[in-house]
Coordinates of C-alpha atoms and ligand atoms in Angstrom, one line a residue:
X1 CA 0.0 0.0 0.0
X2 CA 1.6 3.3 -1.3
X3 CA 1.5 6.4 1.5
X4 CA 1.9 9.9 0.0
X5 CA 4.8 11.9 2.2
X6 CA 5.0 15.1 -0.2
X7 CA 4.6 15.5 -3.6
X8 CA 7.9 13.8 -4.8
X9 CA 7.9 11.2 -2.4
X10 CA 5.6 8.0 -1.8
X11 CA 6.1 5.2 0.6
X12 CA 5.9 2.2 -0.7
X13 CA 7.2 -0.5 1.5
X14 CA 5.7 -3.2 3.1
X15 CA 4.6 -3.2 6.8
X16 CA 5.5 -6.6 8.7
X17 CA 3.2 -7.0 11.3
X18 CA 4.3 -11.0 12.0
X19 CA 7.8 -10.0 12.5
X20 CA 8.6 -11.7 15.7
X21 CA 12.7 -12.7 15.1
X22 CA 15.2 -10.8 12.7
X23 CA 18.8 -11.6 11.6
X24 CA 18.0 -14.9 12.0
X25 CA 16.9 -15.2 16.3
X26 CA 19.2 -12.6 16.9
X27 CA 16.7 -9.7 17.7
X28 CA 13.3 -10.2 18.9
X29 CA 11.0 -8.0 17.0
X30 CA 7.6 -8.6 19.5
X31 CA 6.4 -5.5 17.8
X32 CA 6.6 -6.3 14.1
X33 CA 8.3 -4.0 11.7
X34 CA 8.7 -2.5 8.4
X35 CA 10.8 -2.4 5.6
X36 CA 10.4 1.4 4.0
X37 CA 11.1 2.0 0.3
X38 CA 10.4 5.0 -1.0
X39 CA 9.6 6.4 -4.8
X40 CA 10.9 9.4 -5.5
X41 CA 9.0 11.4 -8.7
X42 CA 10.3 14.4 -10.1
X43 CA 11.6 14.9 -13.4
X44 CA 13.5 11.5 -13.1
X45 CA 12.2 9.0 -11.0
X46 CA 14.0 7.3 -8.5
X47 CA 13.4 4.0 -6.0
X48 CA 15.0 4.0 -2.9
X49 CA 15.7 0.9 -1.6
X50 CA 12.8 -2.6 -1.5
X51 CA 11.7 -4.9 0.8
X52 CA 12.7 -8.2 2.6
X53 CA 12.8 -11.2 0.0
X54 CA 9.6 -13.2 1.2
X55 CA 8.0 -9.7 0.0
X56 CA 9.3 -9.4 -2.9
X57 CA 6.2 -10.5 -5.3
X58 CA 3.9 -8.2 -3.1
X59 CA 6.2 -5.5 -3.4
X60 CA 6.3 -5.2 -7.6
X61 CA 2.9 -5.8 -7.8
X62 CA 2.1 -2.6 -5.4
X63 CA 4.8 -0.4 -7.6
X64 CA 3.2 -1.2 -10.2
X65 CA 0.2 0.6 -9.4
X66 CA 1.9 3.4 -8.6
X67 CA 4.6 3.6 -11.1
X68 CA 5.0 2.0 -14.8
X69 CA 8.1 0.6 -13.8
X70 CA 9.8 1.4 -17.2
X71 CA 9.6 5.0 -15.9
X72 CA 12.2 4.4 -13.2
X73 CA 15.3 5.9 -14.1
X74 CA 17.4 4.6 -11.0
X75 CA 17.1 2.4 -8.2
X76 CA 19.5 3.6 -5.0
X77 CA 20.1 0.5 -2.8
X78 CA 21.7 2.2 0.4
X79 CA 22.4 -0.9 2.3
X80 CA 22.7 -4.7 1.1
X81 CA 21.1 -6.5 3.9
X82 CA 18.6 -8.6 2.4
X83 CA 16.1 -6.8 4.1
X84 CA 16.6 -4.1 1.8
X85 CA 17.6 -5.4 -0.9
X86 CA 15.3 -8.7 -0.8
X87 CA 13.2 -7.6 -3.7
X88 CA 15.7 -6.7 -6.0
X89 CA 15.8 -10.0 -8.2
X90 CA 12.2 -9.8 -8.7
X91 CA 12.2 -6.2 -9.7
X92 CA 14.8 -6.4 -12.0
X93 CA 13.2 -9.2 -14.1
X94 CA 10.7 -6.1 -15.3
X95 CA 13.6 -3.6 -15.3
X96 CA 16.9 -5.2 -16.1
X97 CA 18.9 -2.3 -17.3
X98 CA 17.8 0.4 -14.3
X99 CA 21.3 1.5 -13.3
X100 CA 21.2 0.7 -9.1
X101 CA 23.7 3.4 -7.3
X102 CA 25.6 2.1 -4.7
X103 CA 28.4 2.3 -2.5
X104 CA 30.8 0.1 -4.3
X105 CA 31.2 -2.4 -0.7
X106 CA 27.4 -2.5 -2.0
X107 CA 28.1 -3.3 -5.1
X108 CA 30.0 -6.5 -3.3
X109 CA 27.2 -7.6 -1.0
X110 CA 24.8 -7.6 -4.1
X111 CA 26.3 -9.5 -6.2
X112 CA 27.7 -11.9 -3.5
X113 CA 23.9 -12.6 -2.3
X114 CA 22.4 -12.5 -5.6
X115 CA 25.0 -13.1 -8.1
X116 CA 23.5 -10.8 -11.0
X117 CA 26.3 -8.5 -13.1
X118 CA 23.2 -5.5 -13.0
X119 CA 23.7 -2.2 -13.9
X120 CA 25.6 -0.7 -11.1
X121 CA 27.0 3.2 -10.4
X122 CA 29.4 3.0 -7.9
X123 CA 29.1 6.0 -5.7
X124 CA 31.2 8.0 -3.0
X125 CA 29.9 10.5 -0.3
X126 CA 29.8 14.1 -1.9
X127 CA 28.7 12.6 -5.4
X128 CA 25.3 13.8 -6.6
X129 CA 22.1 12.8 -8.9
X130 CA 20.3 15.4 -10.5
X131 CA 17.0 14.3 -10.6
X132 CA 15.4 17.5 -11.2
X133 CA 13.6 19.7 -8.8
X134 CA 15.7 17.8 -6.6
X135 CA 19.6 16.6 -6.1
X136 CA 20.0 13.7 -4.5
X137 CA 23.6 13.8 -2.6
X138 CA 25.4 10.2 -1.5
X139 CA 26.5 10.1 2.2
X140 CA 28.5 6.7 2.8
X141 CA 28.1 5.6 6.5
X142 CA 30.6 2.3 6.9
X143 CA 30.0 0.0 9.5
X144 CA 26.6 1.6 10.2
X145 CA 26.1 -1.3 10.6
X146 CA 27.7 -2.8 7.3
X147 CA 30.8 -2.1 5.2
X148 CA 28.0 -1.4 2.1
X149 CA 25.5 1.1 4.2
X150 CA 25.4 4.6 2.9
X151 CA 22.8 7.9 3.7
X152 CA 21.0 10.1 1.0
X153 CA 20.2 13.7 1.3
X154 CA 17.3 15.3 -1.1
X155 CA 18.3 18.8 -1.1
X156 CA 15.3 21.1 -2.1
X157 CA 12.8 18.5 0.3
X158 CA 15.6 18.4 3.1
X159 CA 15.2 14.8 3.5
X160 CA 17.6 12.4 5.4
X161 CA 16.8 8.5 3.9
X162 CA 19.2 7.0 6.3
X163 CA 18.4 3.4 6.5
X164 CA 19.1 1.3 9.3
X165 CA 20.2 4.8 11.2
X166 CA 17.3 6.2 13.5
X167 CA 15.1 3.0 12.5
X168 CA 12.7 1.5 14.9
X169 CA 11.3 -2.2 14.6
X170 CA 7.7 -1.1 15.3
X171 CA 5.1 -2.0 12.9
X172 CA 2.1 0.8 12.9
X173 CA -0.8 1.7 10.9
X174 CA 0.9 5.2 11.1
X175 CA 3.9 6.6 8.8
X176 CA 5.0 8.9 11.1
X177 CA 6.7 9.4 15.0
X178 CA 4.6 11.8 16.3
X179 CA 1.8 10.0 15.3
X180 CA 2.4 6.7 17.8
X181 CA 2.4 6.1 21.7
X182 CA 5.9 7.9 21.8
X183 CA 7.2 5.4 25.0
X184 CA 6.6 2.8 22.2
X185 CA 8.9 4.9 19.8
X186 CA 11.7 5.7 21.7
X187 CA 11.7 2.3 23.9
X188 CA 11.8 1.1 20.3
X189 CA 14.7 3.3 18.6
X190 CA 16.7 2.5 21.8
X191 CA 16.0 -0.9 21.7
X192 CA 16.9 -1.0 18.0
X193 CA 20.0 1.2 18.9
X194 CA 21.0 -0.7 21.6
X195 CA 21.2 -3.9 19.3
X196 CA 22.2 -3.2 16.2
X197 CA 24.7 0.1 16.6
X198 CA 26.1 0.2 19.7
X199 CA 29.3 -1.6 18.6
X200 CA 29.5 0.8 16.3
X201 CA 29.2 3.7 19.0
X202 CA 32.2 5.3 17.8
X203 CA 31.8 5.9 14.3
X204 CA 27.5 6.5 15.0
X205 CA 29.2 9.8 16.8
X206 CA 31.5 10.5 14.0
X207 CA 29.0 10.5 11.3
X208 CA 26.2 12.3 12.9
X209 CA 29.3 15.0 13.3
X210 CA 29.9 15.2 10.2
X211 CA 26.8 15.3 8.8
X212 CA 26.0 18.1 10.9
X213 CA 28.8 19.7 9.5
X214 CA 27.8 19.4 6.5
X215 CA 25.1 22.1 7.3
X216 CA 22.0 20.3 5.7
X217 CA 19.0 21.5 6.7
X218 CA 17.2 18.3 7.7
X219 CA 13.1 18.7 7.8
X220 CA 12.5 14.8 7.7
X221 CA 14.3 11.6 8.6
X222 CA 13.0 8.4 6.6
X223 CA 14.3 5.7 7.7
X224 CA 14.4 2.2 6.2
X225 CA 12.4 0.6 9.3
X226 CA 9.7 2.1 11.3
X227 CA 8.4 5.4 11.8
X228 CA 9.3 9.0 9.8
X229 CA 11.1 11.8 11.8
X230 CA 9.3 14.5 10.5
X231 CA 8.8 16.9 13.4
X232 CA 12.1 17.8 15.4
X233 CA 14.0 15.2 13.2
X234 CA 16.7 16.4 15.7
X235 CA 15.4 14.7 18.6
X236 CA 16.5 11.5 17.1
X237 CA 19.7 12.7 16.2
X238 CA 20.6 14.1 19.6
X239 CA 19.7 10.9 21.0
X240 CA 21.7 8.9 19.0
X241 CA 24.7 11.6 20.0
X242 CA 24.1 10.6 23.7
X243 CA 23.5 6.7 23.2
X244 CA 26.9 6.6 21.3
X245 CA 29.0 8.2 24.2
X246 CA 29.6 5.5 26.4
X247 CA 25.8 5.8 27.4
X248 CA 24.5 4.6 30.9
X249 CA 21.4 5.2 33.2
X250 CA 22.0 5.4 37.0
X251 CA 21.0 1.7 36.5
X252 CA 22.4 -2.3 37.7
X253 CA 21.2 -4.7 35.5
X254 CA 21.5 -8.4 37.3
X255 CA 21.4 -11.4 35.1
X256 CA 21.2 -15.2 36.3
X257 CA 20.2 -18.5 35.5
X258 CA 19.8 -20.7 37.9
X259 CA 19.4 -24.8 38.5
X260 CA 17.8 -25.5 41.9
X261 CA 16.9 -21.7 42.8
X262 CA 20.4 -21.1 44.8
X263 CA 21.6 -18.5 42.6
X264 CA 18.4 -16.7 42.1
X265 CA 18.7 -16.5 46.0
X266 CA 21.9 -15.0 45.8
X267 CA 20.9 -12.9 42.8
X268 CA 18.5 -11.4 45.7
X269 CA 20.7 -11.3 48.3
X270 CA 23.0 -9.1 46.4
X271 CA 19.9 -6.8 45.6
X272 CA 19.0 -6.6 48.8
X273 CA 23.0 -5.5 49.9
X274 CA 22.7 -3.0 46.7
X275 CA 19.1 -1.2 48.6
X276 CA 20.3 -1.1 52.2
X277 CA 22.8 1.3 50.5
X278 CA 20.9 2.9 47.7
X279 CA 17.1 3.3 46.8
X280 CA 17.9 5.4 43.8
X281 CA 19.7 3.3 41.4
X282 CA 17.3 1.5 39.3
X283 CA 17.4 -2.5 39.4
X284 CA 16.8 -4.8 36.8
X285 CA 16.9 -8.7 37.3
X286 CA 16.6 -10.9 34.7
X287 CA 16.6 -15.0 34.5
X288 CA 18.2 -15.4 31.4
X289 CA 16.7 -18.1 30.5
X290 CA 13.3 -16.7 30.7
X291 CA 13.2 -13.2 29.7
X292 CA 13.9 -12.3 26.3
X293 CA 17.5 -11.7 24.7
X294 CA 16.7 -8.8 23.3
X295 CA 15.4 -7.0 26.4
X296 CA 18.6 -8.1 28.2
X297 CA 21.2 -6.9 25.9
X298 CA 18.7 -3.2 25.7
X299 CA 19.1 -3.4 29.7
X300 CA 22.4 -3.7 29.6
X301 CA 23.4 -0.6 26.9
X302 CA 21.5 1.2 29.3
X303 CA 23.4 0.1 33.3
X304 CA 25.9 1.4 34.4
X305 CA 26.9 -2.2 36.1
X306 CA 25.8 -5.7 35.3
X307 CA 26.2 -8.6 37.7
X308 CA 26.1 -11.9 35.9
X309 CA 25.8 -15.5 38.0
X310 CA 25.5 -19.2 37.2
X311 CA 25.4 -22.3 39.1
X312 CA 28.5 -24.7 38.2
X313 CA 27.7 -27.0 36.0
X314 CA 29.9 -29.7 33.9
X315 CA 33.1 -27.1 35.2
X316 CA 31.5 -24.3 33.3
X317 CA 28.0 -22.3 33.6
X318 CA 24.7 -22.4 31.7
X319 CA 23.8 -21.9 28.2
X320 CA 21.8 -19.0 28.5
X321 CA 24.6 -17.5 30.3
X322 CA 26.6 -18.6 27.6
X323 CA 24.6 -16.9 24.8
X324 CA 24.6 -13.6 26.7
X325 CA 27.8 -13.1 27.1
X326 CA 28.4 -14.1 24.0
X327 CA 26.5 -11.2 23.0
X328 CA 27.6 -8.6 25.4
X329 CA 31.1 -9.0 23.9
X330 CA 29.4 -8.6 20.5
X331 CA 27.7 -4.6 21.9
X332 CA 31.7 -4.0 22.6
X333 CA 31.0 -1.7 25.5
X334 CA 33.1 1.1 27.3
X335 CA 32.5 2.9 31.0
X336 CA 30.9 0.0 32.5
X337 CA 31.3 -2.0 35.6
X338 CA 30.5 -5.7 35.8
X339 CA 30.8 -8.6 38.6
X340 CA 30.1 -12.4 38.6
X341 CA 28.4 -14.3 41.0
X342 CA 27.2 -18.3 41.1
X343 CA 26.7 -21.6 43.5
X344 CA 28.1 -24.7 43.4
X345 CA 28.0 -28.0 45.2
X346 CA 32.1 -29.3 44.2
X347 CA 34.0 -27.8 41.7
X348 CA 32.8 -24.2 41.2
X349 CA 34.2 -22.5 38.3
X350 CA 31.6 -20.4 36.9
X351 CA 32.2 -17.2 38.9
X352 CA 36.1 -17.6 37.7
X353 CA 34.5 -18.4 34.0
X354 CA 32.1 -15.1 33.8
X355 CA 34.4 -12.9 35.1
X356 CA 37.2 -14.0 32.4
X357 CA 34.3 -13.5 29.7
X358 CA 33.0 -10.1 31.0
X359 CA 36.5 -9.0 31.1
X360 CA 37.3 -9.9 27.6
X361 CA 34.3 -8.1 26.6
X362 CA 35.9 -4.9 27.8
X363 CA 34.0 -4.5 30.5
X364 CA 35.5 -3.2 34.2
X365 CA 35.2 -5.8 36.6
X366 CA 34.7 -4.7 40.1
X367 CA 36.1 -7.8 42.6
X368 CA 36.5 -12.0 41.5
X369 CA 32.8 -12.0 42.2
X370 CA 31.4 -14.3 45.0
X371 CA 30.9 -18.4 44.6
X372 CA 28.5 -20.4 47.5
X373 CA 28.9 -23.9 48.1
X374 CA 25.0 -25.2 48.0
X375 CA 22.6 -22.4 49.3
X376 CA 23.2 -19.6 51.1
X377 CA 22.8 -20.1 55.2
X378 CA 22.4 -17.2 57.1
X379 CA 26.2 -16.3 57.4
X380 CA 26.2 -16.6 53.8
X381 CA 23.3 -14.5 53.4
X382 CA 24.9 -11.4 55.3
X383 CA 27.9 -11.9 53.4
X384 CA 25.6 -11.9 49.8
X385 CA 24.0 -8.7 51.4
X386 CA 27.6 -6.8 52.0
X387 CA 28.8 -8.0 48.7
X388 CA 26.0 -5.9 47.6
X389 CA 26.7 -2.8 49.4
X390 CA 30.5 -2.9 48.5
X391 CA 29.8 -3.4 44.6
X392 CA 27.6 -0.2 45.0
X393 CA 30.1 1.8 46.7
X394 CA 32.6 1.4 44.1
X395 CA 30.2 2.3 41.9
Ligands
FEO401 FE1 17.7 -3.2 8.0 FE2 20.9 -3.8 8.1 O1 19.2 -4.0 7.5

């Protein structure tokens, strides 16, 4: 269904409203999505980006009445992912020849997923399309959050199509921000922030920089997922200023799993050590093994401390420990604290374990962390409690 934005530019993605899991299980997506492709028509007519693959049928057939498609000129795929660039092959059986402008790292992620020798225009940040009314300027954006991803500008509209930047995995009947419950939004951009860019924290800061160097006046953000930024398009981009420095909320984020319920008590304990000393932080405690994966990791971006604990078991610690770490390595975090924790009945390595694997993914770690043979008595439980209170003092 195409959505009219102004009179150049017409939505015409596709909204995902069964979206549950994206890249694979990697990011839980409980409130659908969308993939945004918009139609540029001026004097040349231009497609930004498609749709996800399974899509791809829907997708023509819905150009189609909007656009003969022999009247696009160019097709600009900003970012490979298949999500983007899914519909691609289907499109270009109507419209082989369309010349499809892309970074050239794009150029190599296209033809390595769908090994077609199209018409492609390699192209650079600073180099232009004159479609018009309008110029379209490129903006390449590396590693945010593929080699391939790049921005485009429309000058006389002031439009920012920035792809994966500022998106928001939130299907809606709406097209744009201010149009939705706004705690939805931004729990949503951060989430999706949190996810998918925070590794690249560093070079998120550098291009917002120097795009806002570049002195564009910027009326609208489209993104290539979720809603548009089309009032205060700068809220977006100051948050994703303060999310990429090394962000934190005056918040602990406790993460367990647990056998036979010993290191959910001591999970407690430590809580309970943590509010003799301080009733402001906020505390988040999460069974791994319950709660979702991509909550966790969101809860994490946003602590200034985690605490992670596992019983022992076969000399090493649980899966869904396992997994978690595995991912908090991937976020590659700065200015933040973390601590292990577990029980055991003999050998008792996992406290020794997580804290090796929180420290390799550059995390501070605070003490060794605190092991207990079976469950906690009630010595063991005032020492739980003052392992609490320390880790918040040297917080
Ligand atoms: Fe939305 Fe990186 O694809």
């Amino acid at each position: 269904m195409k959505k009219e934005i102004n009179k150049y530019v017409t939505w015409v993605g596709k909204t995902d409203w069964e979206l549950k899991k994206f890249h694979g299980d990697e990011f839980t997506t409980n409130k659908g999505s969308s993939y945004n492709s918009y139609l540029i028509q001026d004097e040349k007519n231009v497609l930004i980006d498609t749709v996800w693959l399974p899509y791809d049928k829907e997708f023509v057939e819905n150009l189609k009445q909007t656009i003969d498609l022999n009247k696009i000129d160019a097709i600009i795929i900003q970012h490979g992912e298949v999500d983007h660039s899914g519909a691609l092959v289907e499109l270009m059986k109507e419209i082989p020849n369309t010349p499809i402008y892309c970074t050239q790292n794009g150029i190599q992620s296209i033809k390595g997923q769908y090994h077609q020798d199209w018409n492609f225009i390699p192209v650079k940040t600073g180099d232009t399309l004159n479609i018009g009314k309008n110029t379209l300027t490129f903006i390449e954006a590396p590693m945010l959050h593929w080699p391939d991803t790049m921005f485009t500008y429309m000058n006389q509209e002031q439009i920012l199509f920035s792809n994966d930047g500022f998106g928001q995995h939130l299907a809606s009947e709406h097209l744009y921000a201010d149009e939705v419950e706004q705690e939805d939004l931004w729990g949503q951009a951060l989430t999706y922030y949190a996810n998918i860019l925070a590794p690249f924290g560093m070079l998120v800061k550098k291009k917002i920089k120097e795009i806002l160097e570049m002195n564009l006046p910027i009326k609208m953000i489209c993104p290539s997922h979720g809603l548009i930024w089309r009032k205060s398009p700068e809220q977006i981009i100051q948050k994703y200023l303060k999310w990429s420095e090394n962000y934190q909320e005056n918040q602990i984020t406790i993460i367990y799993d647990t056998m036979w319920n010993s290191t959910r008590k001591i999970a407690e304990l430590i809580v309970e050590g943590i509010q003799k000393i301080d009733k402001t932080v906020t505390i988040k405690i999460i069974n791994s093994s319950k709660d979702d994966k991509t909550e966790i990791l969101t809860q994490v971006f946003k602590s200034k401390a985690i605490l992670v604990g596992s019983p022992t078991v076969n000399n090493g610690y649980l899966y869904s420990i396992a997994g978690i770490l595995e991912m908090i390595k991937g976020m590659k975090l700065k200015d933040k604290k973390a601590v292990a924790f577990g029980s055991y009945g003999w050998s008792g390595e996992a406290t020794k374990l997580i804290t090796e694997e929180l420290r390799k993914a550059g995390l501070e770690i605070i003490n060794d962390g605190i092991k207990v043979l079976w469950t906690p008595n009630e010595e063991i439980k005032k020492i739980c409690n003052e392992f609490g209170k320390n880790i918040i003092k040297k917080l």
